[in-house]
Coordinates of C-alpha atoms and ligand atoms in Angstrom, one line a residue:
M1 CA 28.8 -48.1 1.5
A2 CA 26.3 -48.3 4.3
K3 CA 23.0 -46.4 4.4
I4 CA 23.0 -43.5 6.9
K5 CA 20.3 -44.1 9.5
K6 CA 21.3 -41.4 12.0
L7 CA 22.9 -38.0 11.3
L8 CA 24.6 -35.5 13.5
V9 CA 24.4 -31.9 12.3
A10 CA 27.5 -29.9 13.6
N11 CA 25.9 -26.5 13.2
R12 CA 23.2 -24.2 14.4
G13 CA 20.5 -21.8 13.1
E14 CA 18.8 -22.0 9.8
I15 CA 21.3 -24.4 8.2
A16 CA 21.0 -27.0 11.0
L17 CA 17.3 -27.0 10.6
R18 CA 17.5 -27.1 6.8
V19 CA 19.7 -30.1 6.9
M20 CA 17.6 -31.9 9.5
R21 CA 14.4 -31.4 7.5
S22 CA 15.8 -33.2 4.5
A23 CA 17.2 -36.0 6.7
K24 CA 13.9 -36.5 8.3
E25 CA 12.2 -36.8 4.9
M26 CA 14.7 -39.5 4.1
G27 CA 13.8 -41.4 7.3
I28 CA 17.2 -40.5 8.9
R29 CA 17.1 -39.8 12.6
T30 CA 18.8 -36.5 13.6
V31 CA 21.1 -35.5 16.4
A32 CA 21.7 -31.8 17.3
V33 CA 24.6 -30.3 19.2
F34 CA 24.2 -26.9 20.8
S35 CA 26.0 -24.3 22.9
E36 CA 24.6 -22.9 26.2
A37 CA 23.4 -19.9 24.2
D38 CA 21.2 -22.1 22.0
R39 CA 19.4 -24.2 24.6
N40 CA 16.0 -23.1 23.3
A41 CA 16.9 -22.9 19.6
M42 CA 14.7 -24.4 17.0
H43 CA 17.3 -26.8 15.7
V44 CA 17.5 -28.3 19.2
R45 CA 13.8 -28.8 19.4
F46 CA 13.5 -30.2 15.9
A47 CA 16.1 -32.9 16.3
D48 CA 15.4 -36.4 17.6
E49 CA 18.2 -35.9 20.2
A50 CA 20.2 -32.9 21.3
Y51 CA 23.4 -32.6 23.3
C52 CA 25.0 -29.5 24.9
I53 CA 28.6 -29.2 23.8
G54 CA 29.8 -26.2 25.8
P55 CA 29.6 -22.4 26.5
P56 CA 28.4 -19.9 23.9
P57 CA 31.7 -18.9 22.2
S58 CA 32.1 -21.1 19.1
S59 CA 35.7 -22.0 20.0
E60 CA 34.2 -23.6 23.2
S61 CA 31.3 -25.3 21.4
Y62 CA 30.6 -25.5 17.7
L63 CA 34.3 -25.7 16.9
R64 CA 35.2 -28.5 19.3
M65 CA 36.0 -31.4 17.0
G66 CA 36.7 -34.0 19.7
K67 CA 33.6 -33.2 21.6
I68 CA 31.4 -33.3 18.5
I69 CA 32.8 -36.7 17.4
E70 CA 32.3 -38.0 21.0
V71 CA 28.6 -37.0 20.8
A72 CA 28.3 -38.6 17.4
K73 CA 29.6 -41.9 18.7
R74 CA 27.7 -41.8 22.0
S75 CA 24.4 -41.2 20.1
G76 CA 25.1 -43.8 17.5
A77 CA 25.1 -41.4 14.6
H78 CA 26.7 -42.8 11.4
A79 CA 27.5 -39.5 9.7
I80 CA 28.2 -35.8 10.4
H81 CA 26.9 -32.9 8.3
P82 CA 29.0 -29.7 8.9
G83 CA 26.6 -27.1 7.3
Y84 CA 28.5 -24.0 6.4
G85 CA 30.9 -21.9 8.5
F86 CA 32.3 -23.4 11.7
L87 CA 34.0 -26.8 10.9
S88 CA 32.7 -27.1 7.3
E89 CA 36.0 -26.3 5.6
N90 CA 38.3 -27.8 8.2
E91 CA 40.1 -30.7 6.5
D92 CA 41.4 -31.9 9.9
F93 CA 37.8 -32.4 11.1
A94 CA 36.8 -34.2 7.9
E95 CA 39.8 -36.5 8.4
L96 CA 39.1 -37.1 12.0
V97 CA 35.5 -37.9 11.3
E98 CA 36.4 -40.6 8.8
K99 CA 39.2 -42.0 11.0
E100 CA 36.6 -42.6 13.7
G101 CA 34.6 -44.7 11.3
L102 CA 31.9 -42.0 10.6
I103 CA 30.9 -40.5 7.3
F104 CA 31.7 -36.9 6.6
I105 CA 29.0 -35.3 4.4
G106 CA 31.3 -33.4 2.1
P107 CA 34.3 -33.8 0.0
S108 CA 37.5 -35.7 0.9
A109 CA 40.0 -34.1 3.3
D110 CA 42.5 -33.9 0.4
S111 CA 40.2 -31.9 -1.8
M112 CA 39.5 -29.6 1.1
R113 CA 43.1 -29.1 1.8
L114 CA 43.9 -28.3 -1.8
M115 CA 41.0 -25.9 -2.3
G116 CA 41.3 -24.4 1.2
S117 CA 44.4 -22.6 0.0
K118 CA 43.5 -20.1 -2.6
L119 CA 47.0 -20.3 -4.0
A120 CA 47.2 -24.1 -4.2
A121 CA 43.7 -24.0 -5.8
K122 CA 44.8 -21.6 -8.5
E123 CA 47.8 -23.7 -9.3
A124 CA 45.7 -26.9 -9.5
V125 CA 43.0 -25.5 -11.7
A126 CA 45.4 -23.7 -14.0
K127 CA 46.6 -27.1 -15.2
F128 CA 43.0 -27.8 -16.3
D129 CA 42.9 -24.6 -18.5
V130 CA 40.7 -22.7 -16.1
P131 CA 41.3 -18.9 -16.5
L132 CA 42.8 -17.1 -13.5
V133 CA 42.8 -13.4 -12.4
P134 CA 46.1 -12.0 -13.6
G135 CA 48.5 -12.0 -10.6
T136 CA 51.0 -14.0 -8.7
S137 CA 50.7 -17.8 -8.3
T138 CA 53.0 -18.2 -5.3
P139 CA 53.0 -16.6 -1.8
I140 CA 55.0 -13.4 -1.7
T141 CA 56.8 -11.9 1.3
D142 CA 59.5 -9.8 -0.3
I143 CA 58.1 -6.3 -0.5
A144 CA 60.4 -5.1 -3.3
E145 CA 59.6 -8.1 -5.4
A146 CA 55.9 -7.7 -4.7
K147 CA 56.0 -4.1 -5.7
A148 CA 57.7 -4.9 -9.0
I149 CA 55.0 -7.5 -9.7
A150 CA 52.2 -5.1 -8.8
K151 CA 53.6 -2.6 -11.2
K152 CA 53.6 -5.1 -13.9
I153 CA 50.0 -6.2 -13.2
G154 CA 49.0 -2.5 -13.1
Y155 CA 47.2 -0.7 -10.3
P156 CA 44.8 -1.0 -8.6
V157 CA 45.8 -4.4 -7.2
L158 CA 44.3 -6.6 -4.5
I159 CA 46.4 -8.2 -1.8
K160 CA 44.7 -11.4 -0.7
A161 CA 45.3 -13.8 2.1
S162 CA 45.8 -17.3 0.7
A163 CA 43.9 -18.8 3.7
G164 CA 41.3 -16.0 3.6
G165 CA 37.5 -16.5 3.7
G166 CA 34.2 -14.8 4.6
G167 CA 35.4 -11.6 2.8
K168 CA 38.3 -11.1 5.2
G169 CA 42.0 -10.7 4.4
M170 CA 41.7 -8.5 1.4
R171 CA 43.3 -5.1 0.7
V172 CA 42.9 -2.9 -2.3
V173 CA 46.0 -0.9 -3.2
E174 CA 45.3 2.1 -5.5
N175 CA 48.8 3.2 -6.2
E176 CA 52.5 2.4 -5.6
N177 CA 52.8 4.8 -2.6
D178 CA 50.4 2.8 -0.5
F179 CA 51.8 -0.6 -1.4
E180 CA 54.2 -1.2 1.3
N181 CA 51.9 -0.1 4.1
Q182 CA 49.0 -2.2 2.8
M183 CA 51.1 -5.3 2.3
E184 CA 52.4 -5.2 5.8
R185 CA 48.8 -4.8 7.1
A186 CA 47.6 -7.7 4.9
I187 CA 50.3 -10.0 6.2
S188 CA 49.7 -9.2 9.9
E189 CA 45.9 -9.4 9.4
A190 CA 46.2 -12.8 7.7
T191 CA 48.4 -14.1 10.4
A192 CA 46.1 -13.0 13.1
A193 CA 42.9 -14.1 11.4
F194 CA 43.9 -17.4 9.7
G195 CA 47.2 -18.3 11.4
D196 CA 48.9 -18.1 8.0
G197 CA 50.5 -15.0 6.7
S198 CA 50.8 -16.1 3.1
V199 CA 49.5 -13.4 0.7
F200 CA 49.4 -13.0 -3.0
I201 CA 48.5 -10.3 -5.5
E202 CA 45.7 -10.1 -8.0
K203 CA 44.6 -7.5 -10.5
Y204 CA 41.7 -5.6 -8.9
V205 CA 38.9 -6.0 -11.5
L206 CA 37.1 -2.6 -11.5
K207 CA 33.6 -3.6 -12.4
P208 CA 33.4 -7.3 -11.5
R209 CA 30.4 -9.4 -11.2
H210 CA 30.5 -12.4 -8.8
I211 CA 29.2 -15.4 -10.7
E212 CA 29.6 -18.9 -9.2
F213 CA 28.7 -22.4 -10.3
Q214 CA 27.3 -25.1 -8.2
I215 CA 29.0 -28.3 -8.9
F216 CA 28.3 -31.8 -7.7
G217 CA 30.5 -34.9 -8.0
D218 CA 30.1 -38.5 -6.9
K219 CA 32.7 -41.0 -5.7
H220 CA 32.7 -42.6 -9.1
G221 CA 34.3 -39.8 -11.0
N222 CA 31.2 -38.1 -12.4
V223 CA 31.0 -34.3 -12.1
V224 CA 28.2 -32.0 -13.2
H225 CA 27.3 -28.4 -12.7
L226 CA 23.9 -27.1 -11.6
F227 CA 24.2 -23.8 -13.3
E228 CA 25.2 -20.4 -11.9
R229 CA 24.3 -18.0 -9.1
E230 CA 24.9 -14.4 -9.4
C231 CA 26.1 -12.9 -6.1
S232 CA 27.2 -9.4 -7.0
I233 CA 25.2 -7.5 -4.4
Q234 CA 27.8 -7.5 -1.6
R235 CA 28.8 -5.6 1.4
R236 CA 32.3 -6.0 2.9
H237 CA 33.0 -8.5 0.0
Q238 CA 30.2 -10.6 1.4
K239 CA 26.9 -11.5 -0.4
V240 CA 23.5 -10.1 0.6
V241 CA 21.4 -10.8 -2.5
E242 CA 21.9 -13.8 -4.7
E243 CA 20.0 -15.0 -7.8
A244 CA 19.9 -17.8 -10.3
P245 CA 20.3 -17.7 -13.2
S246 CA 22.5 -14.6 -13.8
A247 CA 21.0 -11.9 -15.9
V248 CA 24.1 -11.6 -18.1
L249 CA 25.0 -15.1 -19.1
T250 CA 24.2 -16.3 -22.6
P251 CA 23.7 -20.0 -23.1
E252 CA 27.1 -20.1 -24.8
L253 CA 28.9 -18.4 -21.9
R254 CA 27.0 -20.5 -19.4
Q255 CA 28.2 -23.6 -21.1
K256 CA 31.8 -22.3 -21.3
M257 CA 31.9 -21.3 -17.6
G258 CA 30.1 -24.5 -16.6
E259 CA 32.8 -26.6 -18.3
A260 CA 35.5 -24.6 -16.6
A261 CA 33.8 -25.2 -13.2
V262 CA 33.5 -28.9 -13.8
N263 CA 37.2 -29.0 -14.8
A264 CA 38.2 -27.1 -11.7
A265 CA 36.3 -29.7 -9.6
K266 CA 38.0 -32.5 -11.5
A267 CA 41.4 -30.8 -10.7
A268 CA 40.7 -31.5 -7.1
N269 CA 39.3 -35.0 -7.6
Y270 CA 36.2 -33.6 -6.1
Y271 CA 33.1 -35.3 -4.8
N272 CA 29.9 -34.0 -3.1
A273 CA 28.7 -30.4 -3.3
G274 CA 31.1 -27.5 -4.0
T275 CA 31.1 -24.1 -5.5
I276 CA 33.4 -22.6 -8.1
E277 CA 33.5 -18.8 -7.8
F278 CA 34.3 -16.7 -10.8
I279 CA 34.8 -13.0 -11.4
Y280 CA 33.1 -11.9 -14.5
D281 CA 34.5 -8.8 -16.2
E282 CA 32.6 -6.3 -18.3
D283 CA 34.1 -7.5 -21.5
G284 CA 32.8 -11.0 -21.0
S285 CA 36.0 -12.6 -19.7
F286 CA 35.8 -14.6 -16.5
Y287 CA 38.4 -15.7 -14.0
F288 CA 38.5 -18.4 -11.3
L289 CA 38.5 -16.9 -7.8
E290 CA 38.3 -19.8 -5.4
M291 CA 36.4 -23.0 -4.6
N292 CA 34.2 -23.3 -1.5
T293 CA 34.2 -27.0 -0.5
R294 CA 30.8 -27.1 1.2
L295 CA 27.2 -26.4 0.9
Q296 CA 26.8 -22.7 0.3
V297 CA 24.5 -20.2 2.1
E298 CA 22.8 -19.4 -1.1
H299 CA 22.2 -23.0 -2.3
P300 CA 18.4 -22.6 -2.2
V301 CA 18.3 -20.5 -5.4
T302 CA 19.8 -23.4 -7.2
E303 CA 17.3 -25.8 -5.6
L304 CA 14.4 -23.7 -6.8
I305 CA 15.6 -23.5 -10.4
T306 CA 16.6 -27.1 -10.7
G307 CA 13.9 -28.7 -8.4
L308 CA 16.6 -30.7 -6.6
D309 CA 17.2 -31.0 -2.9
L310 CA 21.0 -30.5 -2.6
V311 CA 21.2 -31.8 1.0
K312 CA 19.5 -35.1 0.0
L313 CA 21.9 -35.3 -2.9
Q314 CA 24.8 -34.7 -0.5
I315 CA 23.7 -37.5 1.7
R316 CA 23.2 -40.0 -1.1
I317 CA 26.6 -39.1 -2.6
A318 CA 28.2 -39.6 0.9
E319 CA 26.6 -43.0 1.0
G320 CA 28.4 -43.9 -2.2
E321 CA 25.6 -43.6 -4.7
E322 CA 26.2 -42.3 -8.2
L323 CA 24.8 -39.0 -9.3
P324 CA 21.2 -39.8 -10.5
F325 CA 21.5 -37.6 -13.6
R326 CA 23.9 -36.4 -16.3
Q327 CA 24.6 -32.8 -17.4
Q328 CA 22.2 -33.1 -20.3
D329 CA 19.4 -34.1 -18.0
L330 CA 19.5 -30.8 -16.2
A331 CA 17.6 -27.6 -17.1
I332 CA 16.8 -24.2 -15.6
H333 CA 13.2 -23.6 -14.6
G334 CA 12.3 -20.0 -13.9
H335 CA 14.2 -17.5 -11.7
A336 CA 15.0 -17.5 -8.0
I337 CA 16.3 -14.7 -5.8
E338 CA 17.5 -14.9 -2.2
L339 CA 17.9 -12.1 0.3
R340 CA 20.0 -12.7 3.4
V341 CA 17.9 -11.3 6.2
C342 CA 20.7 -10.4 8.6
A343 CA 20.4 -8.7 12.0
E344 CA 22.4 -5.7 10.9
D345 CA 21.9 -2.1 10.3
P346 CA 22.2 -0.9 6.6
A347 CA 22.0 2.7 7.9
N348 CA 25.1 2.1 10.0
S349 CA 27.6 0.4 7.5
F350 CA 25.7 -2.9 7.8
L351 CA 27.1 -3.4 11.3
P352 CA 25.6 -6.3 13.2
D353 CA 22.7 -5.4 15.5
I354 CA 21.7 -7.4 18.5
G355 CA 18.4 -7.6 20.5
T356 CA 15.2 -9.6 20.9
L357 CA 12.8 -10.4 18.2
Q358 CA 9.8 -8.5 19.5
T359 CA 7.8 -9.0 16.4
Y360 CA 8.6 -11.9 14.0
T361 CA 6.1 -12.8 11.3
R362 CA 7.2 -14.6 8.1
P363 CA 5.8 -14.0 4.7
Q364 CA 3.9 -16.8 3.0
G365 CA 2.4 -17.7 -0.3
H366 CA 3.1 -19.1 -3.7
G367 CA 6.8 -19.2 -4.5
V368 CA 8.0 -17.9 -1.2
R369 CA 10.5 -19.9 0.9
V370 CA 11.9 -18.9 4.3
D371 CA 14.8 -20.8 5.8
D372 CA 15.3 -19.5 9.3
G373 CA 16.2 -20.5 12.8
Y374 CA 14.4 -18.0 15.0
E375 CA 11.0 -17.3 16.4
E376 CA 9.2 -14.3 18.0
G377 CA 10.6 -13.5 21.5
M378 CA 14.0 -15.1 20.8
K379 CA 17.3 -13.2 21.5
I380 CA 19.9 -12.9 18.8
P381 CA 23.1 -14.2 20.3
V382 CA 26.2 -12.0 19.9
H383 CA 28.4 -15.0 19.4
Y384 CA 27.5 -16.1 16.0
D385 CA 26.8 -15.0 12.4
P386 CA 24.1 -12.3 12.2
L387 CA 22.1 -14.3 9.6
L388 CA 18.5 -14.5 10.8
A389 CA 16.8 -16.0 7.8
K390 CA 17.1 -16.5 4.1
L391 CA 14.1 -15.2 2.2
V392 CA 13.9 -17.0 -1.2
V393 CA 11.4 -16.5 -4.0
H394 CA 10.8 -18.4 -7.2
A395 CA 8.9 -17.2 -10.2
Q396 CA 8.7 -17.8 -14.0
T397 CA 10.8 -14.7 -14.9
R398 CA 13.3 -12.5 -13.3
S399 CA 10.9 -9.6 -13.3
L400 CA 8.2 -11.6 -11.6
A401 CA 10.7 -12.9 -9.0
M402 CA 11.7 -9.3 -8.1
D403 CA 8.0 -8.3 -7.7
K404 CA 7.4 -11.4 -5.6
M405 CA 10.5 -10.5 -3.4
I406 CA 9.1 -7.0 -2.8
R407 CA 5.8 -8.4 -1.8
A408 CA 7.4 -11.0 0.5
I409 CA 9.6 -8.3 2.1
E410 CA 6.5 -6.2 2.8
D411 CA 4.8 -9.2 4.4
Y412 CA 7.9 -9.9 6.6
H413 CA 7.5 -8.2 10.0
I414 CA 10.5 -8.0 12.2
S415 CA 11.0 -5.6 15.1
G416 CA 13.5 -5.5 18.0
V417 CA 16.5 -5.6 15.7
E418 CA 17.5 -3.8 12.5
T419 CA 17.6 -6.0 9.5
T420 CA 18.5 -6.0 5.8
L421 CA 14.8 -6.3 4.7
G422 CA 14.5 -2.6 3.8
F423 CA 17.7 -2.7 1.9
G424 CA 16.5 -5.8 0.0
K425 CA 13.5 -3.8 -1.2
F426 CA 15.7 -1.0 -2.2
V427 CA 17.7 -3.4 -4.4
M428 CA 14.6 -5.0 -5.9
Q429 CA 13.3 -1.5 -6.9
H430 CA 16.5 -0.1 -8.2
P431 CA 16.6 0.5 -12.0
A432 CA 20.1 -0.8 -12.3
F433 CA 19.2 -4.1 -10.5
R434 CA 16.0 -4.4 -12.4
A435 CA 17.9 -3.9 -15.7
G436 CA 20.4 -6.5 -14.6
N437 CA 23.1 -3.9 -15.1
F438 CA 25.2 -3.9 -11.9
N439 CA 28.4 -5.2 -10.4
T440 CA 29.9 -5.8 -6.9
R441 CA 30.1 -2.0 -6.4
F442 CA 26.3 -1.7 -6.4
I443 CA 26.2 -0.5 -2.8
E444 CA 29.1 1.9 -3.2
N445 CA 27.6 3.3 -6.4
Y446 CA 23.9 3.6 -5.5
F447 CA 23.1 3.2 -1.9
K448 CA 22.9 5.8 0.8
P449 CA 21.4 5.0 4.2
E450 CA 18.9 7.9 4.0
M451 CA 17.3 6.2 1.0
L452 CA 15.7 3.7 3.4
K453 CA 13.9 6.3 5.4
E454 CA 10.2 7.2 4.6
P455 CA 10.2 9.8 1.8
P456 CA 10.7 13.2 3.5
A457 CA 8.2 16.0 3.1
G458 CA 8.9 17.8 -0.2
S459 CA 10.0 14.7 -2.0
E460 CA 8.3 13.9 -5.3
E461 CA 6.4 11.0 -3.7
S462 CA 5.0 13.0 -0.8
L463 CA 4.2 16.0 -3.1
A464 CA 2.2 13.8 -5.4
A465 CA 0.4 12.3 -2.4
A466 CA -0.4 15.7 -1.0
L467 CA -1.6 16.9 -4.4
A468 CA -3.8 13.9 -4.7
F469 CA -5.2 14.7 -1.3
V470 CA -5.9 18.3 -2.2
L471 CA -7.5 17.5 -5.5
H472 CA -9.7 14.8 -3.9
H473 CA -10.9 17.2 -1.2
Q474 CA -11.4 20.0 -3.6
Q475 CA -13.7 17.9 -5.7
K476 CA -15.6 16.2 -2.9
P477 CA -14.9 17.9 0.4
P478 CA -16.3 16.0 3.3
T479 CA -19.1 18.0 5.0
A480 CA -17.3 18.3 8.3
A481 CA -14.1 19.5 6.7
R482 CA -15.8 21.9 4.3
A483 CA -16.6 24.4 7.0
T484 CA -13.2 24.6 8.6
S485 CA -10.5 23.4 6.2
T486 CA -10.1 25.9 3.4
A487 CA -7.3 27.6 5.4
P488 CA -5.0 24.6 5.8
I489 CA -5.1 23.8 2.1
S490 CA -4.3 27.3 1.0
K491 CA -1.6 27.4 3.5
W492 CA -0.1 24.2 2.1
R493 CA -0.3 25.8 -1.3
K494 CA 1.4 29.0 -0.2
N495 CA 4.3 27.0 1.2
R496 CA 4.7 24.7 -1.7
V497 CA 4.0 26.5 -4.9
Ligands
LIG501 P1 29.0 -18.2 1.1 O1 29.9 -18.2 0.0 O2 28.4 -19.6 1.4 O3 28.0 -17.1 1.0 P2 30.2 -16.8 3.2 O4 31.5 -16.2 2.8 O5 29.0 -15.9 3.4 O6 29.9 -18.0 2.3 O7 30.4 -17.6 4.5 C1 29.5 -18.5 5.0 C2 29.6 -18.6 6.5 O8 30.9 -19.1 6.8 C3 29.4 -17.3 7.2 O9 28.8 -17.7 8.4 C4 30.8 -16.8 7.4 O10 30.8 -16.0 8.5 C5 31.5 -18.1 7.6 N1 32.9 -18.1 7.1 C6 33.3 -18.3 5.8 N2 34.7 -18.3 5.7 C7 35.1 -18.2 7.0 C8 36.4 -18.1 7.6 N3 37.6 -18.3 6.9 N4 36.5 -17.9 8.9 C9 35.4 -17.8 9.6 N5 34.2 -17.9 9.1 C10 34.0 -18.0 7.8
LIG502 P1 36.4 -15.0 0.2 O1 37.2 -16.2 0.5 O2 36.5 -14.0 1.3 O3 35.1 -15.3 -0.3 P2 37.0 -14.3 -2.6 O4 38.3 -14.5 -3.3 O5 35.9 -15.3 -3.0 O6 37.2 -14.4 -1.0 O7 36.5 -12.8 -2.9 C1 35.4 -12.3 -2.2 C2 34.8 -11.1 -3.0 O8 35.8 -10.1 -3.2 C3 34.4 -11.5 -4.4 O9 33.1 -11.9 -4.5 C4 34.6 -10.1 -5.1 O10 33.5 -9.3 -4.8 C5 35.8 -9.5 -4.4 N1 37.0 -9.8 -5.2 C6 37.8 -10.9 -5.0 N2 38.9 -10.9 -5.9 C7 38.7 -9.8 -6.6 C8 39.5 -9.1 -7.7 N3 40.6 -9.7 -8.1 N4 39.0 -8.0 -8.2 C9 37.9 -7.4 -7.8 N5 37.1 -7.9 -6.8 C10 37.5 -9.1 -6.2
LIG503 MG1 34.5 -16.4 -1.9

């Protein structure tokens, strides 16, 4: 297959830049597409060429398949990288790209079609002995039948949209009385959001950890895994903090899950980058959740522990090259953690926040990587994902990585919008996270918005600080203060002791 000399990136923000940087290092010329809201965006300036593809709403710009392909052909691009989100998991797009004689940087349309349906995916991987969450394996519409199945599985159960994604289309049902109501809602939500009302039922695992495996396949039948990422710190069933490796996997379990992940990929005749998501239960059992047929938001943690550039690898595989390594050549080096720095307000249910980046200063230093698409003074558009940046750190051990993340968060200065930075620090300092003893209910179990505020007067920290102040001044009172300040100190004592 031909070498790619020019690449169009059908995306925006941090991921568009991230892809273009690797392309540039490979001597590949880059083409950006942008909506009217992104005229001054960094990815537009970074690219060798850039084309406006429509108004701000993504349905009128970043999701316009025909327009994007037209730009690719007009600019002489040989290939299209879809990033994540937008058209990245759209098999019709992948098919159209190839039909027009261009290379799609990703898996085949057939693999995407199979894995795009959670139900079809489960059916396919089950044949390869990959364990599934107990539940139904076909879409279910009959309420009475569904109820009987839920009873057999045992409450609580989860009703899921087969076409779901991005944490949407899921409903937990605690008991039989709520079943009918929740099922009706799930079907109508799935129909509205994904144009497909198929739902199925899974056992709701009570203390799950989300552990996923990065896999890579080439067009010659070779598949390897690049170890796991733990993504259990989630809000709205979506990840906020990710790390590699997971704090709970033993080498034996890693090997077992890695083999299951490779088998799942083989079940889809998969090539290029993909992710097999598992739920890991307290008792050490694990179940296949779904496959994401694209580059994942959190891929940098895998890059840091393996030393590989996954985008370069994606491009080489798309060109037809064989994987340049075998499973036994791969090893984990150190520990990496990523925080999704989103424009959202942790104090207000993590709802997206909009505004202008009045201050924006990135952290720097050894082992700190920032993938972002914004600069000081830029407006956060309302039309897209609230992800501002990914703050990623790498260190020799998990403990050192957490310490580095805290330092990097403290060195990251953003004003004008609320962000998840303070929340990230809360996670890094929390004893349960530090001990590696947590699950997807971390936020529900431990987080209260008021914990992000400065310690209020009377808290242990401020008491200690006040006491230190008092002791210091009692020992060596500054001359100016000595004459006047005995009263305030004794007043403080009266109030406090
Ligand atoms: P990851 O597993 O890579 O973390 P996310 O679930 O966070 O994936 O999704 C990555 C991006 O894709 C986000 O921008 C998210 O909003 C978007 N996304 C994922 N699935 C869908 C979907 N079915 N519909 C719309 N957007 C989606
Ligand atoms: P999406 O396509 O939205 O990413 P997933 O099936 O990957 O959907 O599930 C997203 C998240 O929802 C998981 O990371 C996990 O936190 C939670 N989840 C999914 N299935 C279950 C389950 N059976 N039990 C408990 N939690 C689940
Ligand atoms: Mg998922």
